[in-house]
Every structure is written in structure tokens, then in C-alpha cells.
Amino acid sequence: MTGTGTDPTTTAPSATTPAASARADTARDSPPRPGATLALTSGATAVALMTYTAPMVTLPATAADLHTPLSAQAWLLNGTPLGLAALLLVAGSLADDYGRRRIFVSGTLALGVTTVLGAFATTTWLFTLFRVAQGAASAALLASSLGLLVHAFPTPGGRLRATGVWGAFVSGGIAAGPLLVGAIPSWRVSYGVLGAAALIAAGLGARALSESRSPRGGRPDLTGAVTFGLALVALVAALTLGRDGWLRAPVGLLVAAAAVLTALFVLVERRTAAPMIELSLLRRPPFLASSAGGLFTGLAVIGLFSFLPTLLQQALGLSAMDTAWLFLLWSGLSFAVALQARRLAHRVSPRHQLSIGFALHAVGALAMLGAVDAGSWTRLLPGLVMAGVGSGLLNAALPLLAVESVPSARAAMGSGAQQTFRYIGSCAGVALTIALATSAGAPGRGADLAMTVSAGLAVAAAVLVGVLRERGLPAR
């Protein structure tokens, strides 16, 4: 693909046409309702991201209420990414094979229930357990959403618009979450409100969405699901515990377990008739670009902006609401840019949008250097603007590249794979950011170190995605 007038849908590694994919889908209750599908999947996605970002501005209050020591605060942030990373790929494969609406409604309902239960948690580990469950529920919701959209919008132009809106609501959820929880005096009440919103979305989805699936036959890949999920749990646990010392025995054992389970997963996928992920996709540059883009978005962008609000509250004395308004500049710009980025599609390929987005994030992170040490939140503003524009380009390009890098019948799996890498990166990025920010002695020096590393990772991502050229792929 080039960046000059090439239809981005030509990057998919299959000759499957939208019409053929539509004929392959079976078990529909009724014809798809594009408007309702876009509204419900985007709205539920925003609620999931609001739940995900809630601890960003409530971490000090939540940690104080639960008597969480500093060494365990990473778990309050990493619980949801752990559940997401462990189940996104599993949920995507199940959605394609057994029903996208079924998985979407089940995940949204579970998100509502677990979020409400989280409001009643009284200990750190009980709250973390509910956060992991929220992540698992969000995995079902997010992975199936894009599969539903590909089914409802079979034409290239319609899919481009739908994934752009969906990506914008990812940014919108990130923007609205801190504002909502910051405006509500109690973090427990805010979780109750978010849980209720998810339950309403589940009810509406059960009534308004039509079922679709692309069954491949064969038995469910339960062995692959278990080995993959356990491998990611071990890896995320190692990354979270590693901030207290990477050479400790528990960390080493978890890393070894993750490596062994990953090797076992690859062996299982090679031998099963209906694999959870087709390993041949790893040889496709678009799929690699989608996966790398997701991984480095988590490492560089989500990792930094998940802990930076807490750091600002501690170092600059900002309230939760003040911090939420400040970060609205970043997340609000991200929403606006993602919503409009589809206008670039015929001039700039999704891969190049990723490279530009990572480069802008790097410039933004470097522009914020020295602000915390100077005690000036106004010095953060230019960097937040640049990083917000970059984040918007990332959130617009990633979902489109995820569904266009796999056959149409496996759209939910493609979405799950990209987002799996995104939240693996998020877990590692949060752990890395906290370790860097607390290792330098002074908050200002720690913040500068974390921002510098985030910028370096973003530059590496821009280069890596840029060199993954999309050549030799059959037209869709």
C-alpha cells in the first residue's frame, strides 16, 4: 500500500470480498442495523474505557481508602489490563465462531456487574480481583465490537467511517472517564454509575443488535485459550511485581512460566484444526504493524498517561477534578482527531498514520520535560496538545488496520489480537512508568525520566511501523 490514493482495505491478507464474507456469516436473527450497531458498540466501548481510566484520577483516594501500600498500587492500575490482555484474543475467536452479539452482550453485562461489585470492595486484593474481572468483561465487549461493525458495514467506505467513529469513542471514553469520576465525590459512587451505564448498554444491545458469526467447524480451541491466558497472566504478574526488583525469585519463575506456556501455545496452535489465531498471520506485514502498533501504544502512551495524573496530584497538589480537566486537553484532542482522521485515509495509509502518531507523542512527551520539577502545570499544555493529536491518529488507525489485516470472517479475532498486544504493552508501560517515576528520588526527576523513556519508545515504534511495508498481499 502507498499513501497516495490507495484504498486501505487492500491490505487484508485474503481475497475474501465483503459480499462473500456476508454470505459466510450465519445464524443472523435479522439483517444488521448499521446505525444502531455503531451507536451501541461505540457507546459501550466508551463505558469500558471510562471504567478502565477511572483509577487514573482516583488512585490516591482509592489507595488511602483500601490502605494500599505504594508497592501494591500498580495492581490497582494493572488489574483491568491484565484481564484484557489475557482474554481479548480468546474473546475475539469465540465471537467469530459462536456469535458476536452473544459475546458482546455477555461481556457488557459482566462489565456492569463487576464494576458495581468493585464499588463495594474493602481490600486491595478484592478490588484488584474485581478490576481483573472488569478487564475480562471488557475484552469480550471490545473484541466483538469491531466484528459487529465489519458485519454491519460491509463496504470499504462504510467500514472506514465506522472504525473511525469507534476509534474516536475510545478516545472519548478516556476523556470522559476522569471527568466523571473526578466530579463525583466518592470513587465508590462513580463505579456504581459506570456499572449502571454498562448494564443499560447490555440491555439495549440484546434488543437492537443482530447476530452474526463465521463458524469454521471443529471443536473450540480450549487448550489454546487456557495456555495463552495463563501465559499472559504470568507475564503481566511478572511485569507488575518486577518494579520491586527484577532479580527476585517470584519474578524469574513467572517469566519462565510465561515463556514455557507461550511455547506450548504455539505448539497447540500448529496442531489444532481451528486455531485461536492463525500463526501464518505473523508473516503478514499489516498484521505485524497492527500488533506492533498496539504493543507500543500500550508501552509508550497508555503507560505514561495512566500514572502521570497521580504523579501530578502528588507533586503539584492538584485535585482529582483539576487533573481531569487538565488531561481533557490531551484526551479531548485525541477524540476530535480520531473522529476526523478518516478524511486522511485516501492520502495517508493507516501504517503511516501510526508512524506520525507515535512521532507526535514523542515530541509531546519531550515538550513536557521540566514541568513537574518547575511546579508549573501550564508548561504541560504544549506537550499535551501534541501528544493528544498523536493519540487521536493512533486510535483512528489501529482499529482499521486490525480488521483489514485479517480476512473479514476473522475481524473479531484481528481486533482481539491487536488489543491483546495493546494491553500487554499497557501493563508493562504502567509498571515501567511507576518504577521510573519513583526511582529518581525527586518527583520532578522521576517524571522527566519516565517522559524521556516514553518518547524513546514512541520513536522506536514510529521507525518499526514505518519499515513494515505492505507488499505482496493479495487484493481484498
Coordinates of C-alpha atoms in Angstrom, one line a residue:
M1 CA 0.0 0.0 0.0
T2 CA 1.1 3.5 -0.6
G3 CA -0.1 6.7 1.0
T4 CA -1.4 8.2 -2.2
G5 CA -5.0 7.2 -3.1
T6 CA -4.7 3.6 -2.2
D7 CA -7.8 2.1 -0.7
P8 CA -6.7 0.9 2.8
T9 CA -8.8 -2.2 2.5
T10 CA -6.4 -3.7 0.0
T11 CA -4.1 -4.6 2.9
A12 CA -6.0 -7.6 4.1
P13 CA -4.3 -11.0 3.7
S14 CA -7.2 -12.6 1.9
A15 CA -9.1 -12.4 -1.3
T16 CA -12.4 -12.6 0.6
T17 CA -14.8 -9.9 -0.6
P18 CA -17.2 -8.1 1.8
A19 CA -20.1 -9.7 -0.1
A20 CA -18.6 -13.2 0.2
S21 CA -17.9 -12.6 3.9
A22 CA -21.5 -11.5 4.4
R23 CA -22.7 -14.7 2.8
A24 CA -20.4 -16.7 5.1
D25 CA -21.9 -15.2 8.2
T26 CA -24.7 -17.4 9.5
A27 CA -27.3 -17.5 12.3
R28 CA -28.5 -14.0 11.9
D29 CA -31.6 -13.1 13.8
S30 CA -32.3 -10.2 11.4
P31 CA -30.5 -8.0 8.9
P32 CA -27.9 -5.8 10.5
R33 CA -28.9 -2.3 11.7
P34 CA -25.8 -0.2 10.9
G35 CA -26.8 2.9 12.8
A36 CA -27.9 1.1 16.0
T37 CA -24.8 -1.2 15.8
L38 CA -22.4 1.8 15.5
A39 CA -24.2 3.7 18.3
L40 CA -24.3 0.7 20.7
T41 CA -20.8 -0.6 20.1
S42 CA -19.3 2.9 20.3
G43 CA -21.2 3.8 23.4
A44 CA -20.4 0.5 25.2
T45 CA -16.7 0.9 24.2
A46 CA -16.7 4.4 25.7
V47 CA -18.1 3.0 29.0
A48 CA -15.4 0.3 29.0
L49 CA -12.7 2.9 28.6
M50 CA -14.2 5.1 31.3
T51 CA -14.1 2.2 33.7
Y52 CA -10.5 1.5 32.6
T53 CA -9.3 5.1 33.2
A54 CA -11.2 5.7 36.4
P55 CA -8.3 4.9 38.7
M56 CA -6.1 7.4 36.9
V57 CA -7.5 10.3 38.9
T58 CA -8.9 8.3 41.9
L59 CA -5.8 6.3 42.7
P60 CA -4.7 8.4 45.8
A61 CA -8.2 8.3 47.3
T62 CA -8.7 4.6 46.4
A63 CA -5.3 3.6 47.8
A64 CA -6.0 5.5 51.0
D65 CA -9.5 4.0 51.4
L66 CA -8.2 0.5 50.8
H67 CA -5.0 1.0 52.8
T68 CA -2.9 0.1 49.7
P69 CA 0.9 0.4 50.2
L70 CA 2.9 2.1 47.5
S71 CA 4.4 -1.2 46.4
A72 CA 0.9 -2.6 45.6
Q73 CA -0.6 0.5 43.9
A74 CA 0.5 -0.8 40.4
W75 CA -2.1 -3.6 40.9
L76 CA -4.9 -1.0 41.2
L77 CA -3.9 0.2 37.7
N78 CA -2.9 -3.1 36.2
G79 CA -5.9 -5.2 37.2
T80 CA -8.1 -4.3 34.2
P81 CA -5.2 -4.5 31.6
L82 CA -4.4 -8.0 33.0
G83 CA -7.9 -9.2 32.3
L84 CA -8.0 -7.5 28.9
A85 CA -4.7 -8.9 27.8
A86 CA -5.5 -12.4 28.9
L87 CA -8.9 -12.7 27.2
L88 CA -9.0 -10.4 24.2
L89 CA -7.7 -12.9 21.7
V90 CA -9.9 -15.7 23.2
A91 CA -13.0 -13.4 23.1
G92 CA -12.3 -12.4 19.5
S93 CA -12.1 -16.0 18.3
L94 CA -15.2 -17.0 20.3
A95 CA -17.1 -14.1 18.9
D96 CA -16.3 -15.1 15.3
D97 CA -17.2 -18.7 15.9
Y98 CA -20.1 -18.6 18.3
G99 CA -21.8 -15.2 17.8
R100 CA -20.6 -11.6 18.0
R101 CA -23.8 -10.3 19.6
R102 CA -23.8 -13.1 22.2
I103 CA -20.2 -12.3 23.3
F104 CA -20.8 -8.5 23.2
V105 CA -24.0 -8.6 25.3
S106 CA -22.4 -11.1 27.8
G107 CA -19.3 -9.0 28.1
T108 CA -21.2 -5.8 28.6
L109 CA -23.5 -7.4 31.2
A110 CA -20.5 -8.8 33.1
L111 CA -18.7 -5.4 33.0
G112 CA -21.7 -3.8 34.6
V113 CA -21.9 -6.4 37.4
T114 CA -18.2 -6.5 38.2
T115 CA -18.0 -2.7 38.2
V116 CA -20.8 -2.4 40.7
L117 CA -19.2 -5.1 42.8
G118 CA -15.9 -3.2 42.7
A119 CA -17.6 -0.3 44.4
F120 CA -18.1 -2.5 47.5
A121 CA -14.5 -3.8 47.7
T122 CA -12.9 -3.3 51.1
T123 CA -9.4 -4.6 50.5
T124 CA -6.7 -4.1 47.8
W125 CA -6.8 -7.6 46.6
L126 CA -10.6 -7.9 46.4
F127 CA -10.7 -4.6 44.5
T128 CA -7.9 -5.9 42.2
L129 CA -9.8 -9.1 41.6
F130 CA -12.9 -7.1 40.5
R131 CA -10.7 -5.0 38.3
V132 CA -9.3 -8.1 36.6
A133 CA -12.9 -9.3 36.1
Q134 CA -13.8 -5.9 34.6
G135 CA -10.9 -6.4 32.1
A136 CA -12.0 -9.8 31.1
A137 CA -15.6 -8.5 30.5
S138 CA -14.2 -5.5 28.6
A139 CA -12.2 -8.0 26.4
A140 CA -15.4 -9.6 25.3
L141 CA -17.1 -6.3 24.6
L142 CA -14.1 -4.7 22.7
A143 CA -13.1 -7.7 20.6
S144 CA -16.7 -8.4 19.4
S145 CA -17.5 -4.7 18.7
L146 CA -15.3 -4.5 15.6
G147 CA -16.6 -7.8 14.4
L148 CA -20.2 -6.5 14.7
L149 CA -19.2 -3.3 12.8
V150 CA -17.5 -5.2 9.9
H151 CA -20.7 -7.3 9.6
A152 CA -22.9 -4.2 9.7
F153 CA -20.7 -2.1 7.3
P154 CA -19.5 -4.5 4.5
T155 CA -18.4 -1.8 2.1
P156 CA -14.9 -0.2 2.3
G157 CA -16.2 3.3 2.7
G158 CA -18.7 2.3 5.4
R159 CA -16.1 0.3 7.3
L160 CA -13.7 3.3 7.2
R161 CA -16.3 5.6 8.7
A162 CA -17.5 3.1 11.3
T163 CA -14.0 2.2 12.6
G164 CA -13.1 5.9 12.7
V165 CA -16.1 6.7 14.9
W166 CA -15.4 3.6 17.1
G167 CA -11.8 4.7 17.5
A168 CA -12.9 8.2 18.4
F169 CA -15.1 6.8 21.1
V170 CA -12.1 5.0 22.5
S171 CA -10.6 8.5 23.0
G172 CA -14.0 9.8 24.2
G173 CA -14.1 7.2 26.9
I174 CA -10.6 8.1 28.0
A175 CA -11.6 11.8 28.1
A176 CA -14.9 11.3 29.9
G177 CA -13.8 8.8 32.5
P178 CA -11.6 11.1 34.6
L179 CA -14.1 13.9 34.4
L180 CA -17.0 11.7 35.6
V181 CA -15.2 10.2 38.5
G182 CA -13.5 13.5 39.4
A183 CA -16.9 15.2 39.5
I184 CA -18.4 12.6 41.9
P185 CA -17.2 13.0 45.5
S186 CA -16.8 9.2 46.1
W187 CA -14.9 6.9 43.9
R188 CA -17.3 4.1 45.1
V189 CA -20.4 6.0 43.8
S190 CA -18.6 6.7 40.4
Y191 CA -18.1 2.9 40.0
G192 CA -21.8 2.4 40.7
V193 CA -22.7 4.9 38.0
L194 CA -20.4 3.3 35.4
G195 CA -21.7 -0.2 36.3
A196 CA -25.3 1.0 35.7
A197 CA -24.3 2.5 32.4
A198 CA -22.9 -0.8 31.3
L199 CA -26.0 -2.7 32.4
I200 CA -28.2 -0.3 30.3
A201 CA -25.9 -0.8 27.3
A202 CA -26.2 -4.6 27.7
G203 CA -30.0 -4.4 27.7
L204 CA -30.1 -2.2 24.6
G205 CA -27.6 -4.5 22.8
A206 CA -29.7 -7.6 23.5
R207 CA -32.7 -5.9 21.8
A208 CA -31.2 -3.9 19.0
L209 CA -28.2 -5.9 17.6
S210 CA -28.4 -8.7 15.1
E211 CA -26.4 -11.9 15.5
S212 CA -23.6 -12.8 13.1
R213 CA -20.8 -15.4 13.1
S214 CA -18.4 -17.1 10.8
P215 CA -18.1 -20.7 12.1
R216 CA -15.1 -22.6 10.9
G217 CA -16.2 -26.0 12.2
G218 CA -14.2 -28.2 14.6
R219 CA -14.0 -28.1 18.4
P220 CA -13.3 -24.9 20.3
D221 CA -9.6 -24.3 20.9
L222 CA -9.9 -24.6 24.7
T223 CA -6.4 -25.8 25.1
G224 CA -5.0 -22.8 23.2
A225 CA -7.3 -20.5 25.2
V226 CA -6.1 -21.8 28.5
T227 CA -2.4 -21.9 27.7
F228 CA -2.5 -18.4 26.1
G229 CA -4.5 -16.9 29.0
L230 CA -2.2 -18.4 31.7
A231 CA 0.9 -17.2 29.7
L232 CA -0.3 -13.6 29.7
V233 CA -1.4 -13.7 33.4
A234 CA 2.2 -14.9 34.3
L235 CA 3.8 -12.3 32.1
V236 CA 1.6 -9.4 33.5
A237 CA 2.2 -10.6 37.1
A238 CA 5.9 -10.6 36.5
L239 CA 5.9 -7.1 35.0
T240 CA 3.8 -5.8 37.9
L241 CA 6.0 -7.5 40.6
G242 CA 9.2 -6.6 38.8
R243 CA 9.1 -2.9 39.9
D244 CA 10.1 -4.2 43.4
G245 CA 13.1 -6.0 42.0
W246 CA 13.6 -7.8 38.7
L247 CA 16.0 -10.4 40.1
R248 CA 13.7 -11.8 42.8
A249 CA 12.8 -15.5 42.5
P250 CA 9.0 -15.0 42.1
V251 CA 9.6 -12.7 39.1
G252 CA 12.0 -15.1 37.5
L253 CA 9.6 -18.0 38.0
L254 CA 6.7 -16.1 36.4
V255 CA 8.8 -15.1 33.4
A256 CA 9.9 -18.7 32.9
A257 CA 6.3 -19.9 33.2
A258 CA 5.2 -17.3 30.6
A259 CA 7.9 -18.5 28.2
V260 CA 7.0 -22.2 28.6
L261 CA 3.3 -21.6 28.3
T262 CA 3.9 -19.4 25.2
A263 CA 5.9 -22.2 23.6
L264 CA 3.1 -24.7 24.5
F265 CA 0.5 -22.3 23.0
V266 CA 2.4 -22.1 19.7
L267 CA 2.7 -25.9 19.6
V268 CA -1.1 -26.3 20.2
E269 CA -2.0 -23.7 17.5
R270 CA 0.1 -25.6 15.0
R271 CA -1.7 -28.8 15.6
T272 CA -5.4 -27.8 16.1
A273 CA -7.9 -27.8 13.3
A274 CA -9.5 -24.5 14.4
P275 CA -6.7 -22.4 16.0
M276 CA -7.5 -19.4 18.1
I277 CA -5.0 -17.4 15.9
E278 CA -3.6 -18.4 12.6
L279 CA 0.2 -18.2 13.1
S280 CA 0.7 -17.6 9.4
L281 CA -0.6 -14.1 10.0
L282 CA 2.6 -13.3 11.8
R283 CA 4.3 -13.3 8.4
R284 CA 2.0 -10.6 7.1
P285 CA 3.3 -7.0 7.4
P286 CA -0.1 -5.4 8.0
F287 CA -0.8 -7.8 10.9
L288 CA 2.7 -7.2 12.3
A289 CA 2.2 -3.4 12.0
S290 CA -1.2 -3.7 13.8
S291 CA 0.3 -5.8 16.6
A292 CA 3.4 -3.6 17.0
G293 CA 1.2 -0.5 16.9
G294 CA -0.9 -1.9 19.7
L295 CA 2.1 -3.0 21.8
F296 CA 3.9 0.3 21.6
T297 CA 0.7 2.3 22.2
G298 CA 0.4 0.5 25.5
L299 CA 4.1 0.9 26.3
A300 CA 4.6 4.5 25.4
V301 CA 1.2 6.2 25.5
I302 CA -1.0 4.4 28.0
G303 CA 1.8 3.6 30.3
L304 CA 2.8 7.2 30.7
F305 CA -0.7 8.7 30.8
S306 CA -2.0 6.1 33.3
F307 CA 0.3 7.2 36.1
L308 CA 1.0 10.8 35.2
P309 CA -2.3 12.2 36.7
T310 CA -1.4 10.6 40.0
L311 CA 2.1 12.0 39.8
L312 CA 0.7 15.5 39.2
Q313 CA -1.7 15.2 42.1
Q314 CA 1.2 14.2 44.4
A315 CA 3.8 16.6 43.1
L316 CA 1.8 19.7 42.2
G317 CA -1.1 19.3 44.7
L318 CA -3.8 19.2 42.0
S319 CA -7.2 17.9 42.9
A320 CA -8.7 14.9 41.1
M321 CA -11.1 17.3 39.2
D322 CA -8.3 19.7 38.3
T323 CA -6.2 16.8 36.9
A324 CA -9.2 15.6 34.9
W325 CA -9.7 19.0 33.3
L326 CA -6.0 19.2 32.5
F327 CA -5.9 15.9 30.8
L328 CA -9.1 16.6 28.9
L329 CA -6.9 18.7 26.7
W330 CA -5.0 15.5 25.7
S331 CA -7.9 13.1 25.6
G332 CA -10.4 15.6 24.1
L333 CA -8.0 16.4 21.2
S334 CA -7.5 12.7 20.8
F335 CA -11.3 12.3 20.4
A336 CA -11.6 15.1 17.9
V337 CA -8.6 14.0 15.8
A338 CA -9.7 10.3 15.7
L339 CA -13.2 11.4 14.6
Q340 CA -11.8 13.4 11.6
A341 CA -8.8 11.2 10.7
R342 CA -10.8 9.1 8.2
R343 CA -10.5 12.1 5.9
L344 CA -6.8 11.2 5.6
A345 CA -7.4 7.6 4.6
H346 CA -7.1 8.1 0.8
R347 CA -3.9 10.2 1.2
V348 CA -2.2 8.6 4.2
S349 CA -2.2 4.8 4.9
P350 CA -3.1 3.6 8.4
R351 CA 0.5 2.4 8.8
H352 CA 1.8 5.9 8.1
Q353 CA -0.8 7.4 10.4
L354 CA 0.6 5.2 13.1
S355 CA 4.2 6.4 12.4
I356 CA 3.1 10.1 12.5
G357 CA 1.0 9.5 15.7
F358 CA 4.0 7.9 17.5
A359 CA 6.3 10.7 16.4
L360 CA 3.9 13.4 17.7
H361 CA 3.6 11.6 21.0
A362 CA 7.4 11.6 21.3
V363 CA 7.5 15.3 20.6
G364 CA 4.7 15.9 23.2
A365 CA 6.4 13.9 25.9
L366 CA 9.7 15.7 25.4
A367 CA 7.9 19.1 25.4
M368 CA 6.6 18.3 29.0
L369 CA 10.1 17.8 30.4
G370 CA 10.9 20.1 33.4
A371 CA 7.2 21.0 34.0
V372 CA 6.8 18.9 37.2
D373 CA 10.2 20.0 38.6
A374 CA 9.2 23.6 38.0
G375 CA 5.9 23.1 39.7
S376 CA 4.1 24.5 36.7
W377 CA 1.1 22.8 35.1
T378 CA 0.9 25.4 32.4
R379 CA 4.2 24.1 31.0
L380 CA 2.5 20.8 30.3
L381 CA 0.0 22.3 27.9
P382 CA 2.0 22.3 24.6
G383 CA 3.1 18.7 25.2
L384 CA -0.4 17.6 26.0
V385 CA -1.6 19.2 22.7
M386 CA 1.0 17.4 20.6
A387 CA 0.5 14.1 22.4
G388 CA -3.3 14.4 22.1
V389 CA -3.1 14.8 18.3
G390 CA -0.8 11.9 18.1
S391 CA -3.0 9.7 20.3
G392 CA -6.0 10.6 18.0
L393 CA -4.2 9.3 14.9
L394 CA -3.2 6.1 16.7
N395 CA -6.8 5.5 17.9
A396 CA -8.1 6.1 14.4
A397 CA -5.6 3.9 12.5
L398 CA -5.3 0.9 14.9
P399 CA -8.9 -0.4 14.6
L400 CA -9.0 0.0 10.8
L401 CA -5.6 -1.8 10.5
A402 CA -6.7 -4.5 12.9
V403 CA -9.8 -5.5 10.9
E404 CA -8.2 -5.0 7.5
S405 CA -5.1 -7.1 8.3
V406 CA -7.1 -10.3 8.6
P407 CA -9.9 -11.9 6.5
S408 CA -13.3 -10.3 7.0
A409 CA -14.6 -13.5 8.6
R410 CA -12.0 -13.2 11.4
A411 CA -12.5 -9.5 12.1
A412 CA -13.1 -10.0 15.8
M413 CA -10.0 -12.2 16.1
G414 CA -8.0 -9.5 14.4
S415 CA -9.3 -6.9 16.8
G416 CA -8.6 -9.1 19.8
A417 CA -5.1 -9.8 18.7
Q418 CA -4.2 -6.1 18.2
Q419 CA -5.8 -5.1 21.5
T420 CA -4.1 -8.0 23.3
F421 CA -0.8 -6.5 22.4
R422 CA -2.0 -3.1 23.3
Y423 CA -2.9 -4.1 26.9
I424 CA 0.2 -6.3 27.3
G425 CA 2.1 -3.1 26.5
S426 CA -0.1 -1.2 28.9
C427 CA 0.7 -3.5 31.8
A428 CA 4.4 -3.2 31.0
G429 CA 4.2 0.5 30.5
V430 CA 2.4 1.2 33.8
A431 CA 4.9 -0.9 35.7
L432 CA 7.8 0.8 33.9
T433 CA 6.5 4.3 34.4
I434 CA 5.9 3.8 38.1
A435 CA 9.3 2.3 38.5
L436 CA 11.0 5.2 36.7
A437 CA 8.9 7.9 38.4
T438 CA 9.6 6.6 41.9
S439 CA 13.3 5.7 41.3
A440 CA 14.9 9.1 41.0
G441 CA 14.2 10.4 44.5
A442 CA 12.5 13.6 43.5
P443 CA 9.2 13.6 41.6
G444 CA 10.4 16.1 39.0
R445 CA 13.4 14.0 38.0
G446 CA 11.3 10.8 38.1
A447 CA 8.7 12.4 35.8
D448 CA 11.3 13.6 33.4
L449 CA 12.9 10.1 33.2
A450 CA 9.5 8.5 32.6
M451 CA 8.7 11.0 29.8
T452 CA 12.1 10.6 28.2
V453 CA 11.7 6.8 28.1
S454 CA 8.2 7.1 26.8
A455 CA 9.4 9.4 24.0
G456 CA 12.2 6.9 23.1
L457 CA 9.8 4.0 22.9
A458 CA 7.5 6.1 20.6
V459 CA 10.3 6.9 18.3
A460 CA 11.3 3.2 18.1
A461 CA 7.6 2.4 17.3
A462 CA 7.4 5.1 14.6
V463 CA 10.5 3.6 12.9
L464 CA 9.4 -0.1 13.3
V465 CA 5.9 0.5 11.9
G466 CA 7.3 2.6 9.1
V467 CA 9.6 -0.2 7.8
L468 CA 6.8 -2.9 7.8
R469 CA 5.9 -2.3 4.2
E470 CA 2.7 -3.8 2.9
R471 CA 3.9 -5.6 -0.2
G472 CA 2.9 -8.7 -2.0
L473 CA -0.5 -9.0 -0.4
P474 CA -3.5 -10.2 -2.5
A475 CA -6.2 -7.7 -3.1
R476 CA -9.3 -8.0 -0.9

